[in-house]
XYZ file of C-alpha atoms in Angstrom:
252
model
C -10.981 -12.404 46.403
C -13.678 -9.208 46.320
C -12.737 -8.239 49.798
C -8.928 -8.066 48.880
C -9.597 -5.860 45.777
C -11.570 -3.316 47.918
C -8.213 -3.250 50.396
C -6.346 -2.891 47.492
C -8.529 -0.369 45.966
C -7.931 1.764 48.748
C -4.216 2.035 48.545
C -4.752 3.459 44.509
C -4.801 7.344 44.164
C -6.754 8.459 41.584
C -6.401 12.203 40.372
C -10.134 13.449 39.453
C -10.173 16.671 37.485
C -12.444 19.145 38.131
C -15.854 18.784 36.325
C -14.449 21.484 33.743
C -11.109 20.242 33.593
C -12.805 16.808 32.430
C -14.997 18.682 29.955
C -12.129 20.681 28.604
C -10.144 17.201 28.169
C -12.772 15.779 26.433
C -13.492 18.377 24.547
C -10.119 18.731 22.871
C -9.321 14.531 22.404
C -13.132 14.376 20.845
C -12.069 16.926 18.529
C -8.983 14.989 17.548
C -10.686 11.727 17.110
C -13.294 13.381 15.005
C -10.694 15.029 12.531
C -8.583 11.716 12.325
C -12.030 10.164 11.203
C -12.750 12.702 8.567
C -9.632 12.450 7.223
C -9.665 8.991 7.264
C -13.250 9.103 5.502
C -11.348 11.679 3.083
C -8.781 9.007 2.347
C -11.496 6.719 1.221
C -13.305 8.643 -0.921
C -10.543 9.637 -2.626
C -9.610 6.129 -3.361
C -12.999 5.992 -4.910
C -12.687 8.949 -7.147
C -9.603 6.908 -8.761
C -11.371 3.952 -9.029
C -14.443 5.866 -10.658
C -11.910 7.816 -13.074
C -10.510 4.760 -14.409
C -13.639 2.900 -15.003
C -14.762 5.838 -16.782
C -11.686 6.190 -18.928
C -11.240 2.701 -19.577
C -14.266 0.599 -18.251
C -14.210 -2.193 -15.967
C -10.973 -4.733 -16.499
C -13.571 -7.689 -15.373
C -15.966 -7.101 -17.876
C -13.542 -6.716 -20.741
C -15.760 -7.785 -23.657
C -17.219 -4.200 -25.251
C -13.872 -2.791 -25.096
C -12.770 -1.858 -28.622
C -8.415 -2.044 -27.639
C -6.712 -4.846 -27.678
C -5.748 -7.385 -24.959
C -2.836 -8.939 -24.525
C -0.485 -10.914 -22.736
C 1.496 -8.776 -20.090
C 4.743 -9.848 -21.373
C 4.182 -8.716 -25.002
C 4.341 -5.036 -22.984
C 6.469 -5.208 -20.381
C 9.934 -7.394 -19.373
C 9.875 -9.221 -15.892
C 13.000 -9.522 -13.213
C 11.716 -12.145 -10.705
C 14.132 -12.449 -7.471
C 16.256 -15.576 -6.702
C 15.213 -18.159 -3.905
C 17.954 -17.392 -1.590
C 17.396 -15.076 1.313
C 20.295 -13.022 2.192
C 22.244 -13.907 5.369
C 22.858 -10.039 5.967
C 21.436 -6.608 5.927
C 24.194 -3.926 6.256
C 23.657 -1.466 3.287
C 21.491 1.368 1.711
C 19.323 -0.405 -0.872
C 15.916 -1.055 0.403
C 15.191 -4.819 0.786
C 11.387 -4.600 -0.036
C 8.428 -7.364 0.940
C 4.738 -7.294 0.378
C 4.260 -5.665 3.891
C 6.985 -2.394 2.653
C 4.340 -1.851 -0.510
C 2.867 1.556 -0.754
C -0.245 0.052 -2.594
C -1.189 1.744 -5.797
C 1.547 4.568 -4.832
C 5.384 4.601 -4.968
C 7.728 2.553 -2.710
C 11.148 3.678 -2.061
C 12.046 2.475 1.310
C 11.710 -0.712 3.717
C 9.751 0.200 6.691
C 11.870 -1.422 9.191
C 15.091 0.228 7.074
C 16.977 -2.880 6.056
C 18.976 -2.406 3.190
C 21.585 -4.306 1.230
C 25.141 -3.842 0.253
C 26.425 -4.883 -3.671
C 28.350 -7.532 -2.460
C 25.560 -8.930 -0.367
C 23.275 -8.767 -3.368
C 26.033 -10.649 -5.467
C 26.342 -13.066 -2.487
C 22.758 -14.392 -3.135
C 22.389 -13.939 -6.981
C 19.829 -10.943 -6.759
C 19.653 -7.986 -8.895
C 18.025 -4.972 -8.522
C 14.737 -4.100 -10.253
C 14.809 -0.080 -11.238
C 13.176 2.764 -10.733
C 9.547 2.714 -11.998
C 8.972 -1.196 -11.700
C 5.846 -2.126 -10.733
C 6.002 -4.435 -7.840
C 3.307 -7.364 -7.661
C 2.208 -9.589 -4.629
C 2.251 -13.344 -6.139
C 1.969 -15.020 -3.043
C -1.029 -14.816 -0.580
C -2.629 -11.886 -0.709
C -2.122 -11.440 -4.349
C -1.886 -8.527 -6.950
C -1.268 -5.642 -4.088
C 0.936 -3.182 -6.478
C 3.249 -0.374 -6.231
C 5.843 1.422 -8.411
C 9.210 1.312 -7.208
C 10.924 5.132 -6.526
C 14.368 3.929 -6.911
C 16.192 0.780 -7.111
C 15.430 -1.671 -5.015
C 15.970 -5.580 -3.823
C 12.533 -7.673 -3.646
C 11.899 -10.832 -1.908
C 10.379 -14.233 -3.054
C 6.480 -12.955 -2.538
C 7.428 -10.455 -5.167
C 7.380 -10.561 -8.880
C 8.682 -7.073 -11.057
C 7.516 -5.788 -14.552
C 9.631 -2.949 -16.541
C 7.109 -1.292 -18.845
C 7.854 -0.746 -22.676
C 6.965 2.239 -24.858
C 3.508 1.268 -25.250
C 2.259 1.128 -21.954
C 2.477 3.471 -18.846
C 3.652 1.960 -15.432
C 1.078 3.816 -13.141
C -1.916 2.892 -15.673
C -0.777 -0.764 -15.736
C -0.134 -0.904 -12.099
C -3.791 0.243 -11.147
C -4.885 -1.912 -13.916
C -3.569 -4.682 -11.876
C -5.179 -3.808 -8.971
C -9.013 -4.734 -10.644
C -7.323 -8.461 -11.684
C -7.675 -9.918 -7.767
C -10.117 -12.294 -8.396
C -8.202 -13.945 -11.925
C -5.094 -13.956 -10.066
C -6.959 -15.720 -7.119
C -8.734 -18.113 -9.860
C -5.121 -18.734 -11.757
C -2.966 -19.320 -8.834
C -1.822 -22.603 -7.622
C -3.560 -23.155 -4.123
C -1.641 -25.381 -1.854
C -1.004 -24.005 1.945
C -1.123 -20.300 0.320
C -1.913 -18.674 -3.062
C 0.921 -18.667 -5.396
C 1.118 -17.795 -8.919
C 4.494 -18.812 -10.683
C 6.389 -16.778 -13.342
C 4.756 -18.330 -16.401
C 0.968 -17.417 -14.942
C 2.399 -13.651 -14.005
C 3.523 -12.691 -17.349
C 0.396 -14.419 -18.729
C -1.855 -12.189 -17.194
C -4.157 -10.174 -20.208
C -3.784 -6.238 -19.965
C -6.358 -4.125 -21.946
C -4.119 -1.895 -24.200
C -5.517 1.852 -24.433
C -3.863 4.303 -26.845
C -0.912 5.756 -24.622
C -2.075 9.203 -24.604
C -5.026 8.332 -22.421
C -2.938 5.688 -20.565
C -0.595 9.217 -19.562
C -3.656 11.432 -18.665
C -4.730 8.899 -15.905
C -1.308 8.606 -14.674
C -1.123 12.293 -14.261
C -4.424 12.084 -12.516
C -3.545 9.111 -10.070
C -0.170 11.144 -9.148
C -2.219 14.282 -8.585
C -4.928 12.324 -6.228
C -1.907 10.195 -4.650
C -0.233 13.436 -3.744
C -3.788 14.725 -1.887
C -3.737 11.176 0.011
C -0.132 11.411 1.146
C -0.573 15.262 2.558
C -4.045 13.758 4.302
C -1.917 10.473 5.550
C 0.958 12.582 6.914
C -2.054 14.907 8.716
C -3.219 12.329 10.156
C -0.237 11.022 11.440
C 0.465 14.265 13.296
C -2.840 14.342 14.684
C -2.281 11.081 16.016
C 0.603 12.044 17.676
C -0.764 14.820 19.069
C -3.943 12.936 20.105
C -1.254 9.914 21.775
C 0.756 12.571 23.725
C -1.888 14.599 25.024
C -3.632 10.933 26.074
C -0.150 10.339 28.196
C -0.466 13.458 29.891
C -4.007 13.137 31.194
C -3.895 9.897 31.688
C -0.440 8.454 32.400
């Protein structure tokens, strides 16, 4: 086997650039890789900034005992829409079909990553309804408590639950608040093959209800930072594409 590998290796032509060119290739790729790392670190810092600001304004939702504001079940401050059990048989439309994997967590979601959508007739055939723009979408199966805001009318699958906020609660405040309650949700969920929260459990989640003006203040802050995060992520994606292109050029 060893001699065969040697014979085979003699037939392989490897282009070896000059030392100068090798150093230039390394320098370019290292610069791009370092840039991606720093931008990803910036995203993590921005996430920490949002979390710190939330706790500064509202306290820690996991330790609500010293909170001066009322704590109410989420059903008191929202309506809800839950998906039916039947899965569509075809996806030929433009109304986005959203699953857990499509959620832009703690931000807005407007499309399927696989560009899957439904027509009005396909939605009616399985007795589904579109959830309205501005709804909170929350995972209720498996990885619980992943939340996003619908940026347009969407159709959600059975692993998701949606809330439509009433006037006393800001949807971005509530979305981010729910992200703190993963431990509570895991405790309350039915534990079969996967964790599952039914409609009753979802609609019983306790919510701290600060003054609406304070909620709006956080919402504006969150949207400003999320816009910055989107710009950083776009830059990461563009840098990664450039790096992949150079890797292909240099190494085939």
